[in-house]
XYZ file of N, CA and C in Angstrom:
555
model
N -48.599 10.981 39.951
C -47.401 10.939 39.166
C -47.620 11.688 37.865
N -46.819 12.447 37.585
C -46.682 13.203 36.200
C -46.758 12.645 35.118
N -45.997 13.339 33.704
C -46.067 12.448 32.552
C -44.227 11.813 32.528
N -44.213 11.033 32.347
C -42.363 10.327 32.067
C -42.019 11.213 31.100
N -40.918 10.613 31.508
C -39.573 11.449 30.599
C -39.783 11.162 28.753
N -40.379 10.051 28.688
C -40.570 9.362 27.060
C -41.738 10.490 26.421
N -42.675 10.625 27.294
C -44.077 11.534 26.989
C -43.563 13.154 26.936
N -42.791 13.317 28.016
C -42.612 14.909 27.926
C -41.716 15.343 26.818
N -40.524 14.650 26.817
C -39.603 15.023 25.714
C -39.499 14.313 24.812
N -40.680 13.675 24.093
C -40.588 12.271 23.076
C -40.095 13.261 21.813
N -40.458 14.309 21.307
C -39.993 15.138 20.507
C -38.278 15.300 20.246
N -37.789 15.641 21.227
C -36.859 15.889 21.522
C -35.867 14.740 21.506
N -36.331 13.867 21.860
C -35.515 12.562 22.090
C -35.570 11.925 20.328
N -36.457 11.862 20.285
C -37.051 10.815 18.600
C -36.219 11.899 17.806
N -35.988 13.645 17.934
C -35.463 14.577 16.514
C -33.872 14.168 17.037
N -33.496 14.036 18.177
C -31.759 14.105 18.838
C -31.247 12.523 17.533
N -32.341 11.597 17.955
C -32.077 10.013 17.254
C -32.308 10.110 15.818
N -32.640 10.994 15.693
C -32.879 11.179 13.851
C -31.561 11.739 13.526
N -31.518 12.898 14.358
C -30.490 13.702 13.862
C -28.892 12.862 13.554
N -29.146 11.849 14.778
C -27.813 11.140 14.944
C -27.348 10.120 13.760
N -28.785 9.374 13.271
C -28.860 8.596 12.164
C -28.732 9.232 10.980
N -28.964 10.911 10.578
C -28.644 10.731 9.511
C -27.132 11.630 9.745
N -26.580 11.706 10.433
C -24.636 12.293 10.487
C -24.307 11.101 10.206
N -24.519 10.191 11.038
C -23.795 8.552 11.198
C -23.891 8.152 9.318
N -24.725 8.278 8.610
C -25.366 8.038 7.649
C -24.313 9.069 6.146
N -24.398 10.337 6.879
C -23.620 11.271 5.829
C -22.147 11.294 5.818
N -22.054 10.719 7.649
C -20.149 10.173 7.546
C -19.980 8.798 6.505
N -20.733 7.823 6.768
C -20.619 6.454 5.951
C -20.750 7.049 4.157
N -21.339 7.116 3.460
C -21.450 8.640 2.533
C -20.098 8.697 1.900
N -19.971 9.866 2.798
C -18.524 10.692 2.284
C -17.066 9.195 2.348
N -17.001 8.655 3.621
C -15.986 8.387 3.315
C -16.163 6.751 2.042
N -17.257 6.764 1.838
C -17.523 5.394 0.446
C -16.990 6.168 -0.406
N -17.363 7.072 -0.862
C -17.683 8.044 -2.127
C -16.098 9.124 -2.211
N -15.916 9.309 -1.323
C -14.688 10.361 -1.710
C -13.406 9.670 -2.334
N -12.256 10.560 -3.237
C -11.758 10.004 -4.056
C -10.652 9.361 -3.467
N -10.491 8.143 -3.890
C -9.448 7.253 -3.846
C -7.838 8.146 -3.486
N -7.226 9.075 -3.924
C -6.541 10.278 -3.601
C -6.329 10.980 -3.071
N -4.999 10.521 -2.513
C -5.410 11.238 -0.856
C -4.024 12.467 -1.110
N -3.018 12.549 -0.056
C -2.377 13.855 -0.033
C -0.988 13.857 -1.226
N -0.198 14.546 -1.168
C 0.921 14.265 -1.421
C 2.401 13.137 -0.966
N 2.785 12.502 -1.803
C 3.130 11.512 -1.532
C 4.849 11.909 -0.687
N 4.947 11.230 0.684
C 6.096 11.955 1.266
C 7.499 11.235 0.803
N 7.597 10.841 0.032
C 8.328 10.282 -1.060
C 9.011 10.809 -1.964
N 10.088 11.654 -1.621
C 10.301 12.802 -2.585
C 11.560 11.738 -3.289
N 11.928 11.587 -2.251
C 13.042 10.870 -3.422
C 13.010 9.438 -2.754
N 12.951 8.353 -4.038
C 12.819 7.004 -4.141
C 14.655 6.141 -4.793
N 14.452 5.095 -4.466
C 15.399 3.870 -5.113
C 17.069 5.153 -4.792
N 17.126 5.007 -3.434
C 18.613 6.081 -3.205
C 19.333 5.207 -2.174
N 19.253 3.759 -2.126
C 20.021 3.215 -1.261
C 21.469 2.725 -1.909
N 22.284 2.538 -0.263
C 23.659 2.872 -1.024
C 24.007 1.643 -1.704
N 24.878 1.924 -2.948
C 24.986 0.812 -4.139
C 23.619 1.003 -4.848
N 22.633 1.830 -5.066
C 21.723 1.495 -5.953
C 21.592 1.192 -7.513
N 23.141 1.394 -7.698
C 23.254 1.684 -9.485
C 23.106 -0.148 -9.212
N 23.309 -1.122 -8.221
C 23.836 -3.030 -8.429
C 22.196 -2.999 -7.783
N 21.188 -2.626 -7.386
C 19.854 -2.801 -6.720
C 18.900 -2.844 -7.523
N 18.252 -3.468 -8.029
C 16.915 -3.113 -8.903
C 15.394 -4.015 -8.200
N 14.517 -2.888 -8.735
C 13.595 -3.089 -7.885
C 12.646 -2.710 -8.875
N 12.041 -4.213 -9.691
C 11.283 -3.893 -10.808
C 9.646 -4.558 -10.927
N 8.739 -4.238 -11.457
C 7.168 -5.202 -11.475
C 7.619 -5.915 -12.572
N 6.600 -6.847 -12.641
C 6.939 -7.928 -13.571
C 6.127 -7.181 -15.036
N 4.676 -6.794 -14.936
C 4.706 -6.540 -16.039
C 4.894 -4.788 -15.918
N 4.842 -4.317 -17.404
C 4.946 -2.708 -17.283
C 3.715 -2.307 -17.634
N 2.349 -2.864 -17.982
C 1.176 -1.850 -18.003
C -0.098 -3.230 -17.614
N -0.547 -2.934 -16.725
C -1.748 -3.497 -15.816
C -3.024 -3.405 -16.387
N -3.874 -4.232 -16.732
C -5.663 -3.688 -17.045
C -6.273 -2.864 -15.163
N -6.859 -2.409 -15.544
C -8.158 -1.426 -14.397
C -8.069 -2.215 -13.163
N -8.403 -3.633 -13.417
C -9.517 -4.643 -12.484
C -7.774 -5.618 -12.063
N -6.851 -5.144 -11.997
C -5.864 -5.855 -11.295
C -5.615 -6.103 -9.866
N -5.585 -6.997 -9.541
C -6.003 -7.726 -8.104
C -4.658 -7.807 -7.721
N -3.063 -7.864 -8.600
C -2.335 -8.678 -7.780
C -0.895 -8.090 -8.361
N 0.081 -7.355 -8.194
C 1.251 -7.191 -8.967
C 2.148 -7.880 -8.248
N 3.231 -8.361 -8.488
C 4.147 -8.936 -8.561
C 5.625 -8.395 -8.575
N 6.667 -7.417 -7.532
C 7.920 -7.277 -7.740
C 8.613 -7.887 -7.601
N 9.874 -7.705 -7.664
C 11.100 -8.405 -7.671
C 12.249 -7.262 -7.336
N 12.727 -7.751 -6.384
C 14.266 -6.749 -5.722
C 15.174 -7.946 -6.197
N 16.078 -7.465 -6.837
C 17.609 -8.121 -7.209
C 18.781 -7.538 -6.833
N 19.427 -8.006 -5.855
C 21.042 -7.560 -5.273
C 21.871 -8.428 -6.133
N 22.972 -7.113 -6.600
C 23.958 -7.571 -7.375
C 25.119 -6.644 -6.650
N 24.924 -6.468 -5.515
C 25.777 -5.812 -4.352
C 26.557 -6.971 -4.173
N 27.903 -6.581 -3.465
C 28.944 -7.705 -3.048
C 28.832 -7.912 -1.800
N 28.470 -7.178 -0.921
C 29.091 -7.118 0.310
C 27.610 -6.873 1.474
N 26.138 -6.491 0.807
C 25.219 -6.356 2.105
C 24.091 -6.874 2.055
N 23.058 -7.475 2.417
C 22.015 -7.574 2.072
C 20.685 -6.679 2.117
N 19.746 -6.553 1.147
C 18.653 -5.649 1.061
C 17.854 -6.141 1.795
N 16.987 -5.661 3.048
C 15.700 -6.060 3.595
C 15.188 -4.786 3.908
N 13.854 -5.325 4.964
C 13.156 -4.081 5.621
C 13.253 -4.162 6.506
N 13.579 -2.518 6.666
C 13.964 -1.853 8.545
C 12.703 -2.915 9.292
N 13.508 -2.911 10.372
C 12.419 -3.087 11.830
C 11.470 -2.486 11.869
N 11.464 -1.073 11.493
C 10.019 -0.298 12.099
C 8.854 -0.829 11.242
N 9.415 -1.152 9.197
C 7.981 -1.349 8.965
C 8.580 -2.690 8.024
N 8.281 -4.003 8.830
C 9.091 -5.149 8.113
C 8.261 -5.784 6.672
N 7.211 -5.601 6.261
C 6.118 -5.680 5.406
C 5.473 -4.738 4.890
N 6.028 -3.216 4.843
C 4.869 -2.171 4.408
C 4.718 -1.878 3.292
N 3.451 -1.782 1.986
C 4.008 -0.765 1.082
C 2.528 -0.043 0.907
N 2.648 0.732 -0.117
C 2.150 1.956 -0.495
C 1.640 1.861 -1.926
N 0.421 1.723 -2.231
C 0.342 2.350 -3.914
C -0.018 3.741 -3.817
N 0.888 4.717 -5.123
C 0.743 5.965 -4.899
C 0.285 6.231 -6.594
N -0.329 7.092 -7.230
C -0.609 7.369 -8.619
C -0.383 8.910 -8.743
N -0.106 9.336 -10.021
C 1.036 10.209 -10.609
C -0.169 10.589 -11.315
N -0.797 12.040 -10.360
C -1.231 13.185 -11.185
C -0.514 15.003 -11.353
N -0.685 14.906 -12.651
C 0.301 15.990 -13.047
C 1.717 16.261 -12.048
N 1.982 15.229 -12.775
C 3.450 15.249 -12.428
C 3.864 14.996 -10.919
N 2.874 14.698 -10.076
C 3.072 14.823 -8.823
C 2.761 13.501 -7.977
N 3.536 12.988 -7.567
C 2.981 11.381 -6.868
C 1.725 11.794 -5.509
N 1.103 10.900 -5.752
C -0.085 10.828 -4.238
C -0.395 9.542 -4.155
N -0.385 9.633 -2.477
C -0.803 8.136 -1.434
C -2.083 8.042 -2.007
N -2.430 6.658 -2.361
C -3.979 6.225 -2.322
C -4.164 6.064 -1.212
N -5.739 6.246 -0.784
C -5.889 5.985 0.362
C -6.609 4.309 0.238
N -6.550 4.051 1.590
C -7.399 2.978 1.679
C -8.701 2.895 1.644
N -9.064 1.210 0.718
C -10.550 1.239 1.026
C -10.961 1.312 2.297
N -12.514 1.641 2.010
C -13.171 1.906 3.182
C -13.257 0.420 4.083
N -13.052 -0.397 3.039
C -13.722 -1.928 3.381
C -12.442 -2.581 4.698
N -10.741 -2.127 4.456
C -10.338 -2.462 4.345
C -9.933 -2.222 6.315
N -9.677 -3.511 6.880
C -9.797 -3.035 8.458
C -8.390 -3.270 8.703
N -6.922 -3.012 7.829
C -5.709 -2.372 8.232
C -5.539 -1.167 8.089
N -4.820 -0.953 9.510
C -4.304 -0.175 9.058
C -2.893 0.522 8.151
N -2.427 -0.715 8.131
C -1.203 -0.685 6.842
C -1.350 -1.845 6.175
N -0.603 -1.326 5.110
C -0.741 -2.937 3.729
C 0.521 -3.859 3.923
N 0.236 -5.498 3.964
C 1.536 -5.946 3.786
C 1.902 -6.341 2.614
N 3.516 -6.706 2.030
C 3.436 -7.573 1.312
C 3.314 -9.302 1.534
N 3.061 -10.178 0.438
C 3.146 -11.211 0.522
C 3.845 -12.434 -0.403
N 4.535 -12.787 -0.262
C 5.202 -13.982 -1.346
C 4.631 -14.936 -1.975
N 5.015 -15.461 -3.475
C 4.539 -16.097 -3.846
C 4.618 -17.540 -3.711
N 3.599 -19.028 -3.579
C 3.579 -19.864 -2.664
C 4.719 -20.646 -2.788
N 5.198 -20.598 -4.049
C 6.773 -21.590 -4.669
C 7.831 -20.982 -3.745
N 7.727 -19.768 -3.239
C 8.675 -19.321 -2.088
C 9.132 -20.105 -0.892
N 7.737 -20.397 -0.329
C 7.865 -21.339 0.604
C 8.489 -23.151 0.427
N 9.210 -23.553 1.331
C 9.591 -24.106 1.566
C 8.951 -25.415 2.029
N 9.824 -27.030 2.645
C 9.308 -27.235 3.290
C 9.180 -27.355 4.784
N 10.744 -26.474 4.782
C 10.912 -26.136 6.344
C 11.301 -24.622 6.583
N 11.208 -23.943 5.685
C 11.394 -22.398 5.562
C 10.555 -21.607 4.625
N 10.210 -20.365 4.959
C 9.631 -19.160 4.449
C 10.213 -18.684 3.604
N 10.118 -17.075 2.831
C 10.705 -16.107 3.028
C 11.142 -15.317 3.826
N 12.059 -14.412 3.687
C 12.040 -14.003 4.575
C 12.354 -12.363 4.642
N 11.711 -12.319 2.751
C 11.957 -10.492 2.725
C 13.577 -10.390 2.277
N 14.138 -10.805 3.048
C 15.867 -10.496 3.053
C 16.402 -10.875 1.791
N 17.081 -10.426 1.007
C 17.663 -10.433 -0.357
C 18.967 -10.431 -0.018
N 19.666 -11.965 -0.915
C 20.946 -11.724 -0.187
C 21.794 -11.156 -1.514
N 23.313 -10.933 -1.298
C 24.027 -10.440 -1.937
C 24.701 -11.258 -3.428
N 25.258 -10.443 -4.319
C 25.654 -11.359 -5.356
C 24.376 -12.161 -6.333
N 23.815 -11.678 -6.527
C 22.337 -11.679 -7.300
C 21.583 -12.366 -6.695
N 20.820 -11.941 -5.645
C 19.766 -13.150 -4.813
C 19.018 -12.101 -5.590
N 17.616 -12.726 -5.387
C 16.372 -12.241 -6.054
C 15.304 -12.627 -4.551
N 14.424 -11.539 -4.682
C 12.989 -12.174 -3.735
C 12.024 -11.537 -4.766
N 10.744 -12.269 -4.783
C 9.344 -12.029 -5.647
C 8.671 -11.278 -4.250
N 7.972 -10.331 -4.504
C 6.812 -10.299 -3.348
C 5.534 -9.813 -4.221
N 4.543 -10.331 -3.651
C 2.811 -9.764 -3.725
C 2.786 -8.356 -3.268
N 2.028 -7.693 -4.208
C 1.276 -6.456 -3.553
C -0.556 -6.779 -4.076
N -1.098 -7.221 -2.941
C -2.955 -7.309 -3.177
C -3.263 -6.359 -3.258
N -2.947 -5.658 -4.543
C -4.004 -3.992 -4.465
C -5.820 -4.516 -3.959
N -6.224 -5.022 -5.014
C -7.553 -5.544 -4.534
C -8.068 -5.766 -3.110
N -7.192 -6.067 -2.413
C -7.370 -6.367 -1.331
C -7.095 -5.162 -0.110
N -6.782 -4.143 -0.669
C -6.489 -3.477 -0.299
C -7.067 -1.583 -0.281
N -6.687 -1.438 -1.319
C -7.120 -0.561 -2.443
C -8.974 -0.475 -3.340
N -9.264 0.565 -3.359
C -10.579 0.598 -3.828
C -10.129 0.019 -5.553
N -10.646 -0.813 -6.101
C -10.685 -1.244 -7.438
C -12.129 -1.036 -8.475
N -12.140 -1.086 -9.390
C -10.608 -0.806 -10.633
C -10.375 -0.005 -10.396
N -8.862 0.390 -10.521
C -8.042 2.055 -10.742
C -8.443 2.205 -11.808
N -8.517 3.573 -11.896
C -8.870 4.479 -12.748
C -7.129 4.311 -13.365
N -7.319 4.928 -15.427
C -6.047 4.617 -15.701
C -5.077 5.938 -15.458
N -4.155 5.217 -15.964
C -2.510 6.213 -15.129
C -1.487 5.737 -14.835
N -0.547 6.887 -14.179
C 0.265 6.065 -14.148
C 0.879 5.671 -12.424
N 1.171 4.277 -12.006
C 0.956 4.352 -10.969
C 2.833 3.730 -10.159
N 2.671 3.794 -9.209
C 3.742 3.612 -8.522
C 3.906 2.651 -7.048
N 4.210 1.203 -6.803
C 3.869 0.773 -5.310
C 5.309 0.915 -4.814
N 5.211 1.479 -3.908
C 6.412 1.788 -2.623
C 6.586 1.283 -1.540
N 7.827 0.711 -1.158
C 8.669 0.191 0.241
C 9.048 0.806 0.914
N 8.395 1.625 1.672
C 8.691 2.712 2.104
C 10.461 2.894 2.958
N 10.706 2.000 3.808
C 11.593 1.875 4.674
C 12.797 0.164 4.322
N 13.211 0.138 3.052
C 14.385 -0.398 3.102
C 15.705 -0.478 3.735
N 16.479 -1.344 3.622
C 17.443 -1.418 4.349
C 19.138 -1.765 3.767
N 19.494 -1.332 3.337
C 21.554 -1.760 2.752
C 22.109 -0.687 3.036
N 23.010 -0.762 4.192
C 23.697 0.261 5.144
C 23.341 1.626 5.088
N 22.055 1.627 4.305
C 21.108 3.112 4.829
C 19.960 2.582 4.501
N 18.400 3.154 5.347
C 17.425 3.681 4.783
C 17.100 4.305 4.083
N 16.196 3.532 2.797
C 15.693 4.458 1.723
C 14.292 3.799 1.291
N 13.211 4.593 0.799
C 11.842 4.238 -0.032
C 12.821 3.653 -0.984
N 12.309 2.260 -1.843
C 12.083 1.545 -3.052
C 11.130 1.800 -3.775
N 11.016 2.367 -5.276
C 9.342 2.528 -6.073
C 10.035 1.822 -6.991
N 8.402 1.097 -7.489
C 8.458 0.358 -9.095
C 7.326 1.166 -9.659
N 7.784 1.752 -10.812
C 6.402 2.913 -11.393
C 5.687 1.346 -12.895
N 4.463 1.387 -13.254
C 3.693 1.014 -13.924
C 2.310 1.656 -14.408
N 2.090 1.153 -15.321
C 0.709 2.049 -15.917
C -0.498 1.289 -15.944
N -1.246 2.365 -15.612
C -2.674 0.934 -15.825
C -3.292 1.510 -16.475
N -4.113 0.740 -17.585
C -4.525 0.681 -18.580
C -6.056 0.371 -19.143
C-alpha cells in the first residue's frame, strides 16, 4: 500500500484550510469594522400622505446623547374621516437613516443583529388588560406612542448628526414613508 491521501497532499490540504480560515476571518473583519452607512436613502420624499397638513408624526425629544438605546414617536390623526396604519406588506417596519451633506442614508444593520428588518414596539401602558396596540391610529385626534430600539438594532453610539427614523410604508387612502428627523448629540 502506498502513502494516504493525508501524507501525500498534507501540504496542500493544511495551505487550502489555512487559506479558508483566514477569508472566513477577513469577511468577519470587514463586515464588524465597515461604516455604519450604507447607500442612499430611497426616501426621496417623506410625510406626503393624503391630509398630511391634520397628520403629525413627531419624536418626543428633539436632540438625543450618542449612547441612546430607545426613541420614542408619536403619530397624531386629526383627520376626520380615515385612519393612519401600516400597509400589509410591512406592518412593523422602520428605518434609521442619518443626513450627510445634505443627503439622507440607510444605516445599515449591526452585524450582531439576526433580523432581517427592524420592528417597532409600544410602550407597556399601551397594553391593556384584554387588548394590545394595534399600530392603527384612529381619526379625530387618536394618538399611538411606538418604540424604535436603535440599540438593539443599530451599531451604537451614533456618531453625532443629524438623524432621521422612517415608516417606510404607511397607510390613509394612500401609501407614503413617515420621517421624524432628530439630532444626536
Amino acid at each position: 500500500m502506498g502513502p494516504g491521501i493525508w501524507t501525500k497532499y498534507a501540504k496542500q490540504v493544511l495551505g487550502g484550510a489555512l487559506a479558508l480560515l483566514v477569508l472566513l476571518a477577513a469577511a468577519g473583519l470587514y463586515l464588524r469594522f465597515r461604516s455604519p452607512v450604507g447607500g442612499v436613502s430611497p426616501y426621496e420624499t417623506v410625510n406626503n400622505l393624503y391630509g398630511q397638513e391634520r397628520i403629525s408624526f413627531t419624536v418626543q425629544q428633539d436632540v438625543y446623547p450618542t449612547d441612546v438605546e430607545t426613541v420614542q414617536l408619536t403619530i397624531r390623526n386629526d383627520a376626520e374621516d380615515t385612519v393612519v396604519g401600516p400597509a400589509l406588506s410591512c406592518p412593523d417596519e422602520w428605518l434609521l437613516e442619518i443626513q450627510v451633506d445634505g443627503v439622507w442614508h440607510s444605516l445599515r444593520l449591526s452585524p450582531l443583529t439576526a433580523e432581517d428588518h427592524v420592528k417597532w414596539d409600544f410602550p407597556p401602558e399601551e397594553y391593556g388588560p384584554n387588548s394590545g396596540p394595534s399600530g392603527i391610529v384612529k381619526w379625530g385626534g387618536g394618538e399611538q406612542r411606538y418604540l424604535c430600539r436603535i440599540a438593539a438594532y443599530y451599531q451604537t453610539p451614533l456618531e453625532p448628526g443629524r438623524y432621521r427614523i422612517v415608516f417606510p410604508q404607511m397607510e390613509h387612502r394612500n401609501v407614503a414613508a413617515l420621517a421624524a428627523e432628530f439630532e444626536v448629540a
